[in-house]
Amino acid sequence: MSSEPLTTTPTESAEKGLLIAVLLLVLMGAGAMLLIS
């Protein structure tokens, strides 16, 4: 029942993409704050 599927589901890939996008936004935001200050 708790065995993980070998293939990633569309929802998992979407969540990974969203997480990467958020991380990139945070990194760019931090870089902008450092450049401005």
A tleap script that builds the chain and sets N, CA, C and O, in Angstrom:
source leaprc.protein.ff14SB
mol = sequence {
  NMET SER SER GLU PRO LEU THR THR THR PRO
  THR GLU SER ALA GLU LYS GLY LEU LEU ILE
  ALA VAL LEU LEU LEU VAL LEU MET GLY ALA
  GLY ALA MET LEU LEU ILE CSER
}
set mol.1.N position { 0.842 -1.207 0.000 }
set mol.1.CA position { 0.000 0.000 0.000 }
set mol.1.C position { 0.877 1.257 0.000 }
set mol.1.O position { 0.555 2.233 -0.679 }
set mol.2.N position { 1.968 1.242 0.746 }
set mol.2.CA position { 2.796 2.440 0.889 }
set mol.2.C position { 3.972 2.438 -0.087 }
set mol.2.O position { 4.858 3.288 -0.004 }
set mol.3.N position { 3.971 1.461 -1.027 }
set mol.3.CA position { 5.082 1.403 -1.987 }
set mol.3.C position { 5.015 2.591 -2.944 }
set mol.3.O position { 3.950 2.918 -3.466 }
set mol.4.N position { 6.166 3.234 -3.169 }
set mol.4.CA position { 6.184 4.409 -4.043 }
set mol.4.C position { 6.233 3.985 -5.507 }
set mol.4.O position { 6.947 3.044 -5.853 }
set mol.5.N position { 5.483 4.668 -6.370 }
set mol.5.CA position { 5.505 4.341 -7.806 }
set mol.5.C position { 6.852 4.709 -8.422 }
set mol.5.O position { 7.489 5.675 -8.003 }
set mol.6.N position { 7.283 3.933 -9.424 }
set mol.6.CA position { 8.581 4.203 -10.050 }
set mol.6.C position { 8.526 5.474 -10.885 }
set mol.6.O position { 9.513 6.202 -10.989 }
set mol.7.N position { 7.358 5.739 -11.481 }
set mol.7.CA position { 7.218 6.940 -12.314 }
set mol.7.C position { 6.630 8.075 -11.494 }
set mol.7.O position { 5.757 7.860 -10.654 }
set mol.8.N position { 7.113 9.280 -11.743 }
set mol.8.CA position { 6.602 10.439 -11.000 }
set mol.8.C position { 5.267 10.865 -11.584 }
set mol.8.O position { 5.114 10.939 -12.803 }
set mol.9.N position { 4.318 11.140 -10.735 }
set mol.9.CA position { 2.992 11.558 -11.192 }
set mol.9.C position { 3.036 13.022 -11.618 }
set mol.9.O position { 3.894 13.773 -11.155 }
set mol.10.N position { 2.121 13.438 -12.496 }
set mol.10.CA position { 2.083 14.841 -12.949 }
set mol.10.C position { 2.032 15.823 -11.789 }
set mol.10.O position { 2.637 16.892 -11.855 }
set mol.11.N position { 1.317 15.471 -10.731 }
set mol.11.CA position { 1.210 16.379 -9.584 }
set mol.11.C position { 2.568 16.542 -8.911 }
set mol.11.O position { 2.931 17.640 -8.490 }
set mol.12.N position { 3.315 15.446 -8.812 }
set mol.12.CA position { 4.637 15.519 -8.178 }
set mol.12.C position { 5.584 16.375 -9.007 }
set mol.12.O position { 6.326 17.192 -8.461 }
set mol.13.N position { 5.560 16.189 -10.333 }
set mol.13.CA position { 6.439 16.979 -11.198 }
set mol.13.C position { 6.050 18.450 -11.134 }
set mol.13.O position { 6.920 19.321 -11.154 }
set mol.14.N position { 4.758 18.734 -11.056 }
set mol.14.CA position { 4.288 20.123 -10.969 }
set mol.14.C position { 4.745 20.740 -9.654 }
set mol.14.O position { 5.169 21.894 -9.617 }
set mol.15.N position { 4.656 19.963 -8.575 }
set mol.15.CA position { 5.085 20.477 -7.269 }
set mol.15.C position { 6.586 20.742 -7.280 }
set mol.15.O position { 7.044 21.739 -6.721 }
set mol.16.N position { 7.358 19.856 -7.913 }
set mol.16.CA position { 8.808 20.059 -7.989 }
set mol.16.C position { 9.118 21.322 -8.775 }
set mol.16.O position { 9.973 22.112 -8.375 }
set mol.17.N position { 8.420 21.518 -9.900 }
set mol.17.CA position { 8.641 22.715 -10.715 }
set mol.17.C position { 8.290 23.968 -9.941 }
set mol.17.O position { 9.008 24.967 -10.002 }
set mol.18.N position { 7.176 23.915 -9.205 }
set mol.18.CA position { 6.752 25.081 -8.415 }
set mol.18.C position { 7.773 25.368 -7.319 }
set mol.18.O position { 8.094 26.526 -7.054 }
set mol.19.N position { 8.281 24.319 -6.684 }
set mol.19.CA position { 9.275 24.498 -5.618 }
set mol.19.C position { 10.540 25.143 -6.173 }
set mol.19.O position { 11.108 26.047 -5.560 }
set mol.20.N position { 10.976 24.667 -7.344 }
set mol.20.CA position { 12.179 25.240 -7.976 }
set mol.20.C position { 11.939 26.699 -8.326 }
set mol.20.O position { 12.820 27.537 -8.133 }
set mol.21.N position { 10.741 27.011 -8.845 }
set mol.21.CA position { 10.426 28.394 -9.213 }
set mol.21.C position { 10.456 29.292 -7.981 }
set mol.21.O position { 10.986 30.402 -8.028 }
set mol.22.N position { 9.885 28.806 -6.877 }
set mol.22.CA position { 9.866 29.593 -5.635 }
set mol.22.C position { 11.291 29.817 -5.130 }
set mol.22.O position { 11.639 30.918 -4.701 }
set mol.23.N position { 12.109 28.771 -5.182 }
set mol.23.CA position { 13.497 28.901 -4.725 }
set mol.23.C position { 14.245 29.924 -5.574 }
set mol.23.O position { 15.012 30.729 -5.046 }
set mol.24.N position { 14.021 29.893 -6.899 }
set mol.24.CA position { 14.684 30.854 -7.783 }
set mol.24.C position { 14.231 32.268 -7.457 }
set mol.24.O position { 15.041 33.195 -7.433 }
set mol.25.N position { 12.924 32.438 -7.203 }
set mol.25.CA position { 12.405 33.768 -6.874 }
set mol.25.C position { 13.020 34.267 -5.572 }
set mol.25.O position { 13.383 35.438 -5.464 }
set mol.26.N position { 13.139 33.387 -4.588 }
set mol.26.CA position { 13.723 33.776 -3.297 }
set mol.26.C position { 15.188 34.172 -3.476 }
set mol.26.O position { 15.645 35.165 -2.911 }
set mol.27.N position { 15.917 33.383 -4.270 }
set mol.27.CA position { 17.336 33.687 -4.499 }
set mol.27.C position { 17.490 35.021 -5.220 }
set mol.27.O position { 18.343 35.829 -4.853 }
set mol.28.N position { 16.668 35.257 -6.246 }
set mol.28.CA position { 16.742 36.529 -6.979 }
set mol.28.C position { 16.350 37.680 -6.074 }
set mol.28.O position { 16.946 38.754 -6.144 }
set mol.29.N position { 15.356 37.469 -5.225 }
set mol.29.CA position { 14.927 38.519 -4.303 }
set mol.29.C position { 16.026 38.852 -3.313 }
set mol.29.O position { 16.272 40.022 -3.019 }
set mol.30.N position { 16.688 37.822 -2.796 }
set mol.30.CA position { 17.781 38.054 -1.843 }
set mol.30.C position { 18.928 38.783 -2.536 }
set mol.30.O position { 19.524 39.691 -1.955 }
set mol.31.N position { 19.238 38.400 -3.759 }
set mol.31.CA position { 20.304 39.054 -4.509 }
set mol.31.C position { 19.970 40.519 -4.755 }
set mol.31.O position { 20.840 41.383 -4.645 }
set mol.32.N position { 18.706 40.803 -5.091 }
set mol.32.CA position { 18.288 42.189 -5.330 }
set mol.32.C position { 18.407 43.001 -4.045 }
set mol.32.O position { 18.860 44.145 -4.072 }
set mol.33.N position { 18.003 42.416 -2.927 }
set mol.33.CA position { 18.085 43.122 -1.640 }
set mol.33.C position { 19.547 43.445 -1.313 }
set mol.33.O position { 19.853 44.537 -0.835 }
set mol.34.N position { 20.445 42.491 -1.573 }
set mol.34.CA position { 21.869 42.719 -1.292 }
set mol.34.C position { 22.426 43.809 -2.206 }
set mol.34.O position { 23.226 44.640 -1.774 }
set mol.35.N position { 22.000 43.803 -3.475 }
set mol.35.CA position { 22.501 44.809 -4.417 }
set mol.35.C position { 21.990 46.193 -4.052 }
set mol.35.O position { 22.730 47.174 -4.128 }
set mol.36.N position { 20.711 46.273 -3.652 }
set mol.36.CA position { 20.109 47.569 -3.311 }
set mol.36.C position { 20.739 48.127 -2.036 }
set mol.36.O position { 21.083 49.307 -1.979 }
set mol.37.N position { 20.891 47.285 -1.016 }
set mol.37.CA position { 21.420 47.764 0.267 }
set mol.37.C position { 22.925 47.982 0.235 }
set mol.37.O position { 23.512 48.383 1.241 }
savepdb mol mol.pdb
quit
